[in-house]
Structures are given as C-alpha cells and as structure tokens.
Short mmCIF file of C-alpha atoms and ligand atoms in Angstrom, two decimals:
data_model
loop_
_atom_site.label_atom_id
_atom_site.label_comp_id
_atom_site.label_asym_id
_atom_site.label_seq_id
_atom_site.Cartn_x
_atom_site.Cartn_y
_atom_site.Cartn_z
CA UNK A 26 0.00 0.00 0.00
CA UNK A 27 1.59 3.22 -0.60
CA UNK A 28 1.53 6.46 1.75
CA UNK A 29 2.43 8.87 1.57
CA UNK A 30 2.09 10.90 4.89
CA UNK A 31 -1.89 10.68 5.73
CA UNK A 32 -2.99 9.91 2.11
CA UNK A 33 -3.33 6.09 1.33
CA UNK A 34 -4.56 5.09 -2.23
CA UNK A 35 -6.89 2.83 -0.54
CA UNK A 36 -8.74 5.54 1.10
CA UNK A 37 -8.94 7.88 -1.64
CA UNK A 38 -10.17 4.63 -3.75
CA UNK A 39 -12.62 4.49 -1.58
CA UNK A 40 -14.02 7.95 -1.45
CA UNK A 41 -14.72 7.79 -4.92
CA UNK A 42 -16.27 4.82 -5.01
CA UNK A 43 -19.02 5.77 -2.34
CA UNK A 44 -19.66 8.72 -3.98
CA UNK A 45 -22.95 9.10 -5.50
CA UNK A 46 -23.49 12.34 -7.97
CA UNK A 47 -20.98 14.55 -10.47
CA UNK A 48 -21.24 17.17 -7.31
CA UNK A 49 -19.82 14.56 -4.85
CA UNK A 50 -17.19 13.93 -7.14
CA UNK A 51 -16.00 17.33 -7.93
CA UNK A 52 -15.73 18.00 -4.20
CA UNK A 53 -13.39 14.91 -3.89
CA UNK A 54 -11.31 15.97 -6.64
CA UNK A 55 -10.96 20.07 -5.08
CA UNK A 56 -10.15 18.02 -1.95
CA UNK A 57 -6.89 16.36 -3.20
CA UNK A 58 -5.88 18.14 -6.63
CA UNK A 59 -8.08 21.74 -6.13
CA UNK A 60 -5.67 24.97 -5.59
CA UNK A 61 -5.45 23.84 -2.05
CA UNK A 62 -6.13 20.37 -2.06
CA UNK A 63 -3.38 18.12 -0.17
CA UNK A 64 -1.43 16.97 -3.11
CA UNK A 65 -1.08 20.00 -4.50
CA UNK A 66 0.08 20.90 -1.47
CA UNK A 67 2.24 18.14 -0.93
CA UNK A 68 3.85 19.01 -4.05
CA UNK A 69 4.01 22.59 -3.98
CA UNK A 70 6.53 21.75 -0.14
CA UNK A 71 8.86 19.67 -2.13
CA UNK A 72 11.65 21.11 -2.07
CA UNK A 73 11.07 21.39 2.40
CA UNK A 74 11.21 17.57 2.45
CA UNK A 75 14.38 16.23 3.54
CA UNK A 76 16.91 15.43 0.44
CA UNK A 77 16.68 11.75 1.28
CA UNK A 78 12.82 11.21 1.46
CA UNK A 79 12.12 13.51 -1.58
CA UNK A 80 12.50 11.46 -4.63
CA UNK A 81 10.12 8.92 -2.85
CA UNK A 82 7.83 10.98 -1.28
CA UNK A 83 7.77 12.98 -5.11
CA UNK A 84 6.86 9.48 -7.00
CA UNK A 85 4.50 8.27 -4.87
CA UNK A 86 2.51 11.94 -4.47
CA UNK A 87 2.22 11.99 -8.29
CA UNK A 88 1.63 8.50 -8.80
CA UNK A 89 -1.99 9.25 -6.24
CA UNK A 90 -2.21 12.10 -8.39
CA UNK A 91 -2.36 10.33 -11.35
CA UNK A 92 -4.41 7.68 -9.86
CA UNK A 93 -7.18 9.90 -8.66
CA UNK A 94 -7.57 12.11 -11.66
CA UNK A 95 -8.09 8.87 -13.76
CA UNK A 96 -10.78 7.15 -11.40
CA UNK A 97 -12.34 10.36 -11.29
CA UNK A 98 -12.48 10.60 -14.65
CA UNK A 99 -13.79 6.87 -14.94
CA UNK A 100 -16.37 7.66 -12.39
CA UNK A 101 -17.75 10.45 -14.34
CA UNK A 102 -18.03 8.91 -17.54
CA UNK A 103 -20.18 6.09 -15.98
CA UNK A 104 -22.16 8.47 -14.14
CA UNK A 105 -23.22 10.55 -17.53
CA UNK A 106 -26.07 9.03 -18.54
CA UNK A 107 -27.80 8.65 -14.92
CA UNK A 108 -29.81 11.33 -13.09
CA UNK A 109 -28.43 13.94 -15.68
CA UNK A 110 -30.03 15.83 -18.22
CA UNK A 111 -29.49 14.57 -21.96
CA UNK A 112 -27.95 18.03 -22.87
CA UNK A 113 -25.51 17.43 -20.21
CA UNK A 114 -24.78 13.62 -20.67
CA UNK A 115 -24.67 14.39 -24.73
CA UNK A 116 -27.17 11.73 -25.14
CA UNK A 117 -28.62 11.23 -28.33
CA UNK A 118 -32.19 12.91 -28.34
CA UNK A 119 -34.48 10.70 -30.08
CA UNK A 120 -37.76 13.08 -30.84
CA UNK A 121 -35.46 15.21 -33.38
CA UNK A 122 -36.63 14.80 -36.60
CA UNK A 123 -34.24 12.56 -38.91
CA UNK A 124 -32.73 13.92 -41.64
CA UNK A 125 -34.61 13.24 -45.08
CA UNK A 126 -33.17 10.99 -47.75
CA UNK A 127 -32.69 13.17 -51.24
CA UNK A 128 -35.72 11.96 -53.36
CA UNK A 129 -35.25 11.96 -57.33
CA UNK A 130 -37.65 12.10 -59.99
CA UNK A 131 -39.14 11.12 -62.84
CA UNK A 132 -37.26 12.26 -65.81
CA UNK A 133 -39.84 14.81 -67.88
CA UNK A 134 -39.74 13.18 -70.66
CA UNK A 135 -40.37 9.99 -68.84
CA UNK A 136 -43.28 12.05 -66.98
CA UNK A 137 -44.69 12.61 -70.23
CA UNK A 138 -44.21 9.31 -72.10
CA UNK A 139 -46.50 8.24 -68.69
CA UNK A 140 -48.73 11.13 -69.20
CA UNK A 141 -49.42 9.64 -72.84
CA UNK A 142 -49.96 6.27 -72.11
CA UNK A 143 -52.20 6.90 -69.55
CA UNK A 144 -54.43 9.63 -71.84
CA UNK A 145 -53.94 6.72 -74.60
CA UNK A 146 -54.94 3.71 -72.02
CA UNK A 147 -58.06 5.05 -70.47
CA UNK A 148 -59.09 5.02 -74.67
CA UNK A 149 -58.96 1.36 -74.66
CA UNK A 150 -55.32 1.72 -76.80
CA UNK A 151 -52.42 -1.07 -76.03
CA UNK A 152 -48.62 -0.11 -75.40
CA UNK A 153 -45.97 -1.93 -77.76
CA UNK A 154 -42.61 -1.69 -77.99
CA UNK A 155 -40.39 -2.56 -80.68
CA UNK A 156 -36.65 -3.07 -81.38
CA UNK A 157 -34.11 0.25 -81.87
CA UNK A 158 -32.04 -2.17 -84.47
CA UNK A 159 -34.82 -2.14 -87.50
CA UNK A 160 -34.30 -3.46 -91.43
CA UNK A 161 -35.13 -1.77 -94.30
CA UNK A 162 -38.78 -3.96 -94.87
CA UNK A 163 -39.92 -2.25 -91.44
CA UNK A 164 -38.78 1.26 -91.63
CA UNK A 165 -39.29 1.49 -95.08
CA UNK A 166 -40.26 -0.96 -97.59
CA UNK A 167 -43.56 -2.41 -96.03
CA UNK A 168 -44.58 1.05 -94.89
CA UNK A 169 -44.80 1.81 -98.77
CA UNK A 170 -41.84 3.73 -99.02
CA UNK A 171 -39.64 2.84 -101.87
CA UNK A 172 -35.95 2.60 -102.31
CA UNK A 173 -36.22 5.57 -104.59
CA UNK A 174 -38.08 7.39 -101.99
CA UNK A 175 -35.59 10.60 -100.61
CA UNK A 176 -36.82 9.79 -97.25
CA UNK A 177 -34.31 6.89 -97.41
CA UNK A 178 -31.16 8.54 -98.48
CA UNK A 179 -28.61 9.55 -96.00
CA UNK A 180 -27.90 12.99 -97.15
CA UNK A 181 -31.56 14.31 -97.91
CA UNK A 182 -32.90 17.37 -96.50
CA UNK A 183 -36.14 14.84 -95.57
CA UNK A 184 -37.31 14.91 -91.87
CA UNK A 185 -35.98 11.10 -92.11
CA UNK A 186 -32.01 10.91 -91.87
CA UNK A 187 -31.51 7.24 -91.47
CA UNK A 188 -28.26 5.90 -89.36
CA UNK A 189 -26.94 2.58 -91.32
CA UNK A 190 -25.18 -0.06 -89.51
CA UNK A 191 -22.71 -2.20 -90.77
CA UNK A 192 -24.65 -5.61 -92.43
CA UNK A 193 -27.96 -3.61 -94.03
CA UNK A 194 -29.60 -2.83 -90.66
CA UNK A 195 -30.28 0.40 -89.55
CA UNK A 196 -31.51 2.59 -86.64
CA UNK A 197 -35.23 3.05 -86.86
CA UNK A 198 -35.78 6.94 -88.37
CA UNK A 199 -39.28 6.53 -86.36
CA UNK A 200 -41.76 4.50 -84.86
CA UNK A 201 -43.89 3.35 -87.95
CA UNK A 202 -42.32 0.29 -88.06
CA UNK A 203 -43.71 -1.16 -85.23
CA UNK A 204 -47.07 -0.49 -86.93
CA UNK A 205 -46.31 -3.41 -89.77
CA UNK A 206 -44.22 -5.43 -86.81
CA UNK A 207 -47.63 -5.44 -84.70
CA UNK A 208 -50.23 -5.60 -87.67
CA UNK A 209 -48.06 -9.09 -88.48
CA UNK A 210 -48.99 -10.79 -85.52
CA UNK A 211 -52.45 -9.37 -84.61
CA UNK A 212 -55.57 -9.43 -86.40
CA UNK A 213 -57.76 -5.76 -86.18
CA UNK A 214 -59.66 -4.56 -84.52
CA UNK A 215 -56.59 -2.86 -83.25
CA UNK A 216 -55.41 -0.03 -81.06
CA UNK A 217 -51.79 1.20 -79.69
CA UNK A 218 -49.50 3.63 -79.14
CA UNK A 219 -46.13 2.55 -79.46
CA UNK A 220 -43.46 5.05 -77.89
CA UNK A 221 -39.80 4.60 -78.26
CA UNK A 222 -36.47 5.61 -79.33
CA UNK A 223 -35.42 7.09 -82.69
CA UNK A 224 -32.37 8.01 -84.37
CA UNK A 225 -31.68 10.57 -87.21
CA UNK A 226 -28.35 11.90 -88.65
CA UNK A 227 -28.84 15.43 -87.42
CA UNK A 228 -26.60 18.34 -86.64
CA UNK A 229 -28.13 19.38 -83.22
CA UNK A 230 -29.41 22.22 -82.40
CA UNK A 231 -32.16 23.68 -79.88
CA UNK A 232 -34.57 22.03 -81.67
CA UNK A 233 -32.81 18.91 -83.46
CA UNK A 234 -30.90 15.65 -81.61
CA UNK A 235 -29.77 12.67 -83.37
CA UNK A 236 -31.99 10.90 -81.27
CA UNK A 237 -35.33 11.81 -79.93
CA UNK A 238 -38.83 9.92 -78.07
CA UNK A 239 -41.80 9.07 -80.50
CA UNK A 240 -45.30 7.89 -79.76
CA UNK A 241 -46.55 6.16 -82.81
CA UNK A 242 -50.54 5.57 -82.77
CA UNK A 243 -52.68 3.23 -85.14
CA UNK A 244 -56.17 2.46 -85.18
CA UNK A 245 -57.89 -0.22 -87.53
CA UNK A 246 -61.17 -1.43 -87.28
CA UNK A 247 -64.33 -1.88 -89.98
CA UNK A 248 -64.63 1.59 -90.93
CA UNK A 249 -62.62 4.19 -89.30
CA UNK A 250 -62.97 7.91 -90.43
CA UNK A 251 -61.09 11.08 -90.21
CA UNK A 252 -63.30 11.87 -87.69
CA UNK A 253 -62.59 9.36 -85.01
CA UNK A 254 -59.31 10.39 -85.40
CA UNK A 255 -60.22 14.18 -84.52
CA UNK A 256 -62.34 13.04 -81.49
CA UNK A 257 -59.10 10.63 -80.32
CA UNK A 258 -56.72 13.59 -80.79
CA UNK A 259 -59.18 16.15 -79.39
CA UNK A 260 -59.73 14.22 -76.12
CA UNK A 261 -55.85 13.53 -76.23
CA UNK A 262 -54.68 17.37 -76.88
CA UNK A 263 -57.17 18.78 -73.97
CA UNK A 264 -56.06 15.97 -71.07
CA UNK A 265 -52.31 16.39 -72.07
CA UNK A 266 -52.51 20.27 -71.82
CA UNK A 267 -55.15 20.32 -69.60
CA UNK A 268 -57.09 22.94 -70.97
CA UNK A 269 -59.74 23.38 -74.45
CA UNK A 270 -56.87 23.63 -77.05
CA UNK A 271 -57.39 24.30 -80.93
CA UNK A 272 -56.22 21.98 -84.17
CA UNK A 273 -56.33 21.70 -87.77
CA UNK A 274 -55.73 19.50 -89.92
CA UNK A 275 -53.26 20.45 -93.18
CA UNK A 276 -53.13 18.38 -96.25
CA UNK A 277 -49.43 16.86 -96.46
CA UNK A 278 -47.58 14.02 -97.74
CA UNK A 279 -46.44 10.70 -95.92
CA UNK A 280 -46.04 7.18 -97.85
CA UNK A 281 -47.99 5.16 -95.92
CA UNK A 282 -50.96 7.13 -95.11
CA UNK A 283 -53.78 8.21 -97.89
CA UNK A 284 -55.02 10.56 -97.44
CA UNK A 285 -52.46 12.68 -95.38
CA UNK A 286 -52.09 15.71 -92.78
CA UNK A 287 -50.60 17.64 -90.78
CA UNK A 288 -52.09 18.34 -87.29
CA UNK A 289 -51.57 21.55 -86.05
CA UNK A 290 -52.21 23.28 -82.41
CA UNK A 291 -53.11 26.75 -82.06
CA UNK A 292 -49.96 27.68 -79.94
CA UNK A 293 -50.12 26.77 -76.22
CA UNK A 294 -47.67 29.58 -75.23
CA UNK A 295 -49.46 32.36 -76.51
CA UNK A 296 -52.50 30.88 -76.63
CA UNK A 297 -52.59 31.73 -80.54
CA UNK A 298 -51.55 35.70 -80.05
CA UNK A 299 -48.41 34.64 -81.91
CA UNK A 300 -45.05 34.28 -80.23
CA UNK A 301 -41.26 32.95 -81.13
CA UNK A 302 -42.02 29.57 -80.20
CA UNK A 303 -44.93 29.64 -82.78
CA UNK A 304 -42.77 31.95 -85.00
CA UNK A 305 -45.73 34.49 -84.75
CA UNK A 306 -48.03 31.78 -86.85
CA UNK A 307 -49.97 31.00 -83.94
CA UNK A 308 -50.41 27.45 -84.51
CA UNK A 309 -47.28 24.81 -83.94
CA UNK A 310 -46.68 21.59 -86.05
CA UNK A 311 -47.64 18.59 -83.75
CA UNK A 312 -47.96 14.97 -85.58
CA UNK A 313 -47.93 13.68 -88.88
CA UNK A 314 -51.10 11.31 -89.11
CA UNK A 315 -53.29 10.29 -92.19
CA UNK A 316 -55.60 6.95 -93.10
CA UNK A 317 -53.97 4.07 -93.64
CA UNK A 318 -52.42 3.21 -96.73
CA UNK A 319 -53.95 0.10 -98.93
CA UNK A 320 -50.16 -1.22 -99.83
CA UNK A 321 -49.55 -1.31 -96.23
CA UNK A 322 -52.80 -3.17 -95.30
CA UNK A 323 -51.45 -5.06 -98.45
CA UNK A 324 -47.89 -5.87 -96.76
CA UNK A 325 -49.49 -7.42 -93.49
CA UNK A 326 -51.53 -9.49 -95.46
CA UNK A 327 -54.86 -7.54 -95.20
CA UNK A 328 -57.28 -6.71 -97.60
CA UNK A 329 -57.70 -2.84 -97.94
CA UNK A 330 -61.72 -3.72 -99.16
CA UNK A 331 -62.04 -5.06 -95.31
CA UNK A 332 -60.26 -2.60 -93.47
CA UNK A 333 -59.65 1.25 -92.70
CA UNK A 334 -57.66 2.67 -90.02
CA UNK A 335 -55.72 5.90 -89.20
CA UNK A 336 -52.31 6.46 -88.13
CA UNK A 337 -50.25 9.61 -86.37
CA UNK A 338 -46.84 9.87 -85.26
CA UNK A 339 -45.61 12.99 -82.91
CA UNK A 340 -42.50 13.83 -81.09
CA UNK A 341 -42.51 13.35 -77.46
CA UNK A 342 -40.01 15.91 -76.59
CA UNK A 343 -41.71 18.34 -78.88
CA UNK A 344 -44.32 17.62 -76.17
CA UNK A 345 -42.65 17.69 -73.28
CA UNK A 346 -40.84 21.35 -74.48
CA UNK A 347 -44.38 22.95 -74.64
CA UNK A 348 -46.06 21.68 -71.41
CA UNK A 349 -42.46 22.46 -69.32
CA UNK A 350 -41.58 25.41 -71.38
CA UNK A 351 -38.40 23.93 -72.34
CA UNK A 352 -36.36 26.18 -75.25
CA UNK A 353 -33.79 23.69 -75.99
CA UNK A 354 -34.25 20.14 -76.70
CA UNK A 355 -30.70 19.14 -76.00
CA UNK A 356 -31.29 19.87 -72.08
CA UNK A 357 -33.08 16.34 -71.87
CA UNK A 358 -29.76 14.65 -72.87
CA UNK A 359 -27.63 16.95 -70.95
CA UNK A 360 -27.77 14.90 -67.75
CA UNK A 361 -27.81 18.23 -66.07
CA UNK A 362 -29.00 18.22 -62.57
CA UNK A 363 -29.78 22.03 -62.35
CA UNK A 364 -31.92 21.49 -65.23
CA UNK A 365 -33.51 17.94 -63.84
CA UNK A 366 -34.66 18.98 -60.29
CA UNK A 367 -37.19 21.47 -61.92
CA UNK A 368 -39.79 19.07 -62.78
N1 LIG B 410 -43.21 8.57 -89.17
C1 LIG B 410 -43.40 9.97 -89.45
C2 LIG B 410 -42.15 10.74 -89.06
O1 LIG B 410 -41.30 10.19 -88.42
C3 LIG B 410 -44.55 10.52 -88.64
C4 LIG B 410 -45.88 9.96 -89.09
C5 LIG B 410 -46.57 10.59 -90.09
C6 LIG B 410 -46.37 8.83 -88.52
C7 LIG B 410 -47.80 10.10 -90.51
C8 LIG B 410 -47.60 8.31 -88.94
C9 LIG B 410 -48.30 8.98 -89.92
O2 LIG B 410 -48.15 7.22 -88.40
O3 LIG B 410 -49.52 8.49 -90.31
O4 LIG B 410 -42.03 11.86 -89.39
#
C-alpha cells in the first residue's frame, strides 16, 4: 500500500467509489488536486522535504495524483447518462426529426411518355414496344416507301435521316415500323400507341438531336374515319394540356398514309396571339397522321376492301418542351442536374 504521509490510495479509492453524484465527485477531486487540495500541497513543499525522502515521497505523491484524476475521470463517464439531463450527458435525443433521404424524380420526358400512355390507355389503346435495331422492310419498304423514296437517303434534307449499320440494318428513323411489326402478328380490330427511341443523322441544335422519343398511334377497325381520329386527338390534346386547345388539320404528304395531314395546335404559349415559339403563326406543327395506306394493309396481309384505319406519329419531346416550357431540346440529354430537379 503506498503512503504517503496521511494519504493512502486505498482511502482515496474508496471515497470515490461511495460517492454518488458529479457534485460529490467534484468536491473529492478540489479536496486532493483543487488549488489547495493536499497533493497539491504536498507538491508545492517539495523542495522542504528532507533530500533523502524527496524522490520517494515525489513518486509516490504523483503517482496518487495520477491515480485519482483517472478514477475520477472513470467515475464520471459512468455516471453521464444517470440522473443527468441529456444536454448534459450528450445523449442522443431521439424526438429530433431525422434527416430526409434526397428523393429523385421522374425524368420529364419519362413524366410525359406516362402522361401519354395513360391519356392513350383510359381510350382502350395497347402499349408496344419494338426493337431500336430495325431493317429496311420495317422502316421502309412495307410502310410503302420505296428505295427511290428521298426519305431513305442519307444525305436528304427529308425529316428522315436514317443511321446505317454495318450488315444492311439500320436505326429506326421513327416509330412506324412497329405499326407493320404489330399488324403481323395481330388481327384488327386494333389499337396502340407505341413510344420509343429514334435516331436521325442530325446536326443538333435547340430544336434537333440525333436521337429523340416518338409515340406512334394506329387504329384499324371496320370503318374508321377522319373523324374518329379528330375526337381521339381532341380528347388527347385537352387531357395532355389540360385545358380546351385548338387543331387543324393540313393536307401533307407521308407514304404510308392516304389521305395525309398535318395536325396543327393553335400555340399553347401564346394561346394563338403569336409568339417565337410559334414563330408568330400562332399554330405549332404537332404529328404527322393520315388513313392508312392500302399497300400497307397489303404488306401485313390484309385486304384494304375489309379494313380502314388511321395512323399519327408525334415527337414526345416536342411535347414535353411545350407543357415544361423547355427552349432547348438538347437539355433532356444533358444529364444536367440544375436542369432535372425542376420538374
Ligand atoms: N413517321 C413519321 C415521321 O417520323 C410521322 C408519321 C406521319 C407517322 C404520318 C404516322 C403517320 O403514323 O400516319 O415523321
């Protein structure tokens, strides 16, 4: 046991043991190491002790020093988390709210693609897919366009700038394909909307990508009219924009529709005022759309006499540009979170 005049570890190990709050322990630790407390004492008077005794009496005085700052310490530590206030013991205060995960989103084009379907869906119409990696029978040939045709060439100032892959196949210029893929395997009556992916040698610009969304639509039954077609696309137009919105239909020119048209909107920015995005026109170009072709009819092994249908074919980021109020079409591809949390 070591003493060193009154003070025996023993004792001191002993106080602190029996004591029972931080107060208690504080008191014990003025008592012995506090300005005046008796080791501090003992070895502030040193250099009074006689030469012989010092070095001893010096070891053993710091060694209870030691001792009794570290049990205190100890002491305290076990002591936080009873009878003490969770501020004071640092506890961990379980009523603060947690910090919330960081939700994403929807893409917007994705949002719209949905939007469609659903629009397209409650109208009793089916969603197909169909392959990115096409051949010249499904993008062109069956869909009455012929290898003359300038839609075909690589270099033509047509809409359609086809991507050729090595071995004859090609990346699908647009969705129409999947109209002669589908009208191969199922009988009419029919009706879908097939969006997807496709792919035209562009240069980009705000309003041009090499590769853009489509939602291709196709109705064929006994005898469709022109005027189904408006009612589809007029209950279509007013859900997507969610208001009354005007549309005309323009005589135009696609293969595999007779006759043809253009649909166009009266402008949902200005609301048909004129304005840049309408290029002061007041309408904007929306779809390409006609009645079904006989020769296709003919190419799924149909007869034309039996059945009529209609057809349409927009761009979904066209879409998605006027309901967001998007300027540039290459901010969809940009990957640009600033950009992507706004919708
Ligand atoms: N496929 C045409 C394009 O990419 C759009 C189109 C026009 C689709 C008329 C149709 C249609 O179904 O009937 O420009």
């Amino acid at each position: 046991m070591i003493k060193t005049y009154k003070l025996s570890k023993k004792e001191v190990e002993n106080e602190i043991k029996s004591a029972k709050d931080l107060k208690e322990l504080d008191q014990i630790f003025n008592k012995y190491l506090g300005k005046k407390g008796e080791i501090t004492l003992i070895l502030k008077s040193l250099k009074d002790i006689p030469k012989e005794n010092r070095a001893k009496v010096g070891k053993e005085t710091n060694f209870l020093k030691n001792f009794i700052e570290r049990e205190i310490k100890e002491k305290k530590e076990k002591m936080r988390f009873v009878g003490v206030s969770a501020d004071e013991a640092g506890w961990i205060d379980i009523t603060i709210p947690g910090k919330k995960p960081t939700i994403g989103h929807l893409h917007p084009l994705t949002q719209t693609r949905r939007k469609f379907e659903e629009i397209f869906q409650s109208m009793g119409f089916s969603v197909i897919e169909g392959p990115e990696i096409e051949n010249e029978w499904y993008n062109f040939e069956a869909l009455n366009i012929p290898a003359h045709h300038p839609a075909r060439s690589t270099f033509c100032l047509s809409l359609c700038r086809t991507f050729y892959l090595k071995g004859g196949n090609l990346l699908r210029s647009h969705t129409s394909s999947v109209q002669i893929r589908y009208m191969e395997k199922h009988h009419p009556p029919l009706r879908i909307i097939v969006p997807g992916r496709v792919f035209r040698n562009e240069a980009t610009d705000a309003k041009h990508e090499f590769n853009l969304y489509q939602i291709e639509g196709l109705m064929v039954d006994k005898s469709i009219s022109i005027a189904n077609f408006k009612s589809i696309l007029r209950e279509f137009l007013d859900r997507f924009f969610q208001k009354p919105v005007k549309m005309r239909l323009r005589p135009s020119y696609f293969p595999f529709t007779e006759p043809s048209f253009e649909v166009d909107v009266e402008c949902v920015v200005c609301n048909g005022k004129g304005c840049p995005t309408c290029l002061r026109s007041g309408w904007l170009e929306m779809m390409g759309a006609g009645m079904v072709h006989p020769n296709v009819f003919k190419n799924v092994g149909l007869d034309p006499k039996d059945w009529t249908g209609f057809a349409f074919g927009m761009g979904m980021d066209r879409f998605a540009m006027l309901k967001y109020k998007i300027n540039d079409i290459r901010f969809f591809y940009s990957g640009d979170l600033r950009f992507l949390r706004q919708f």
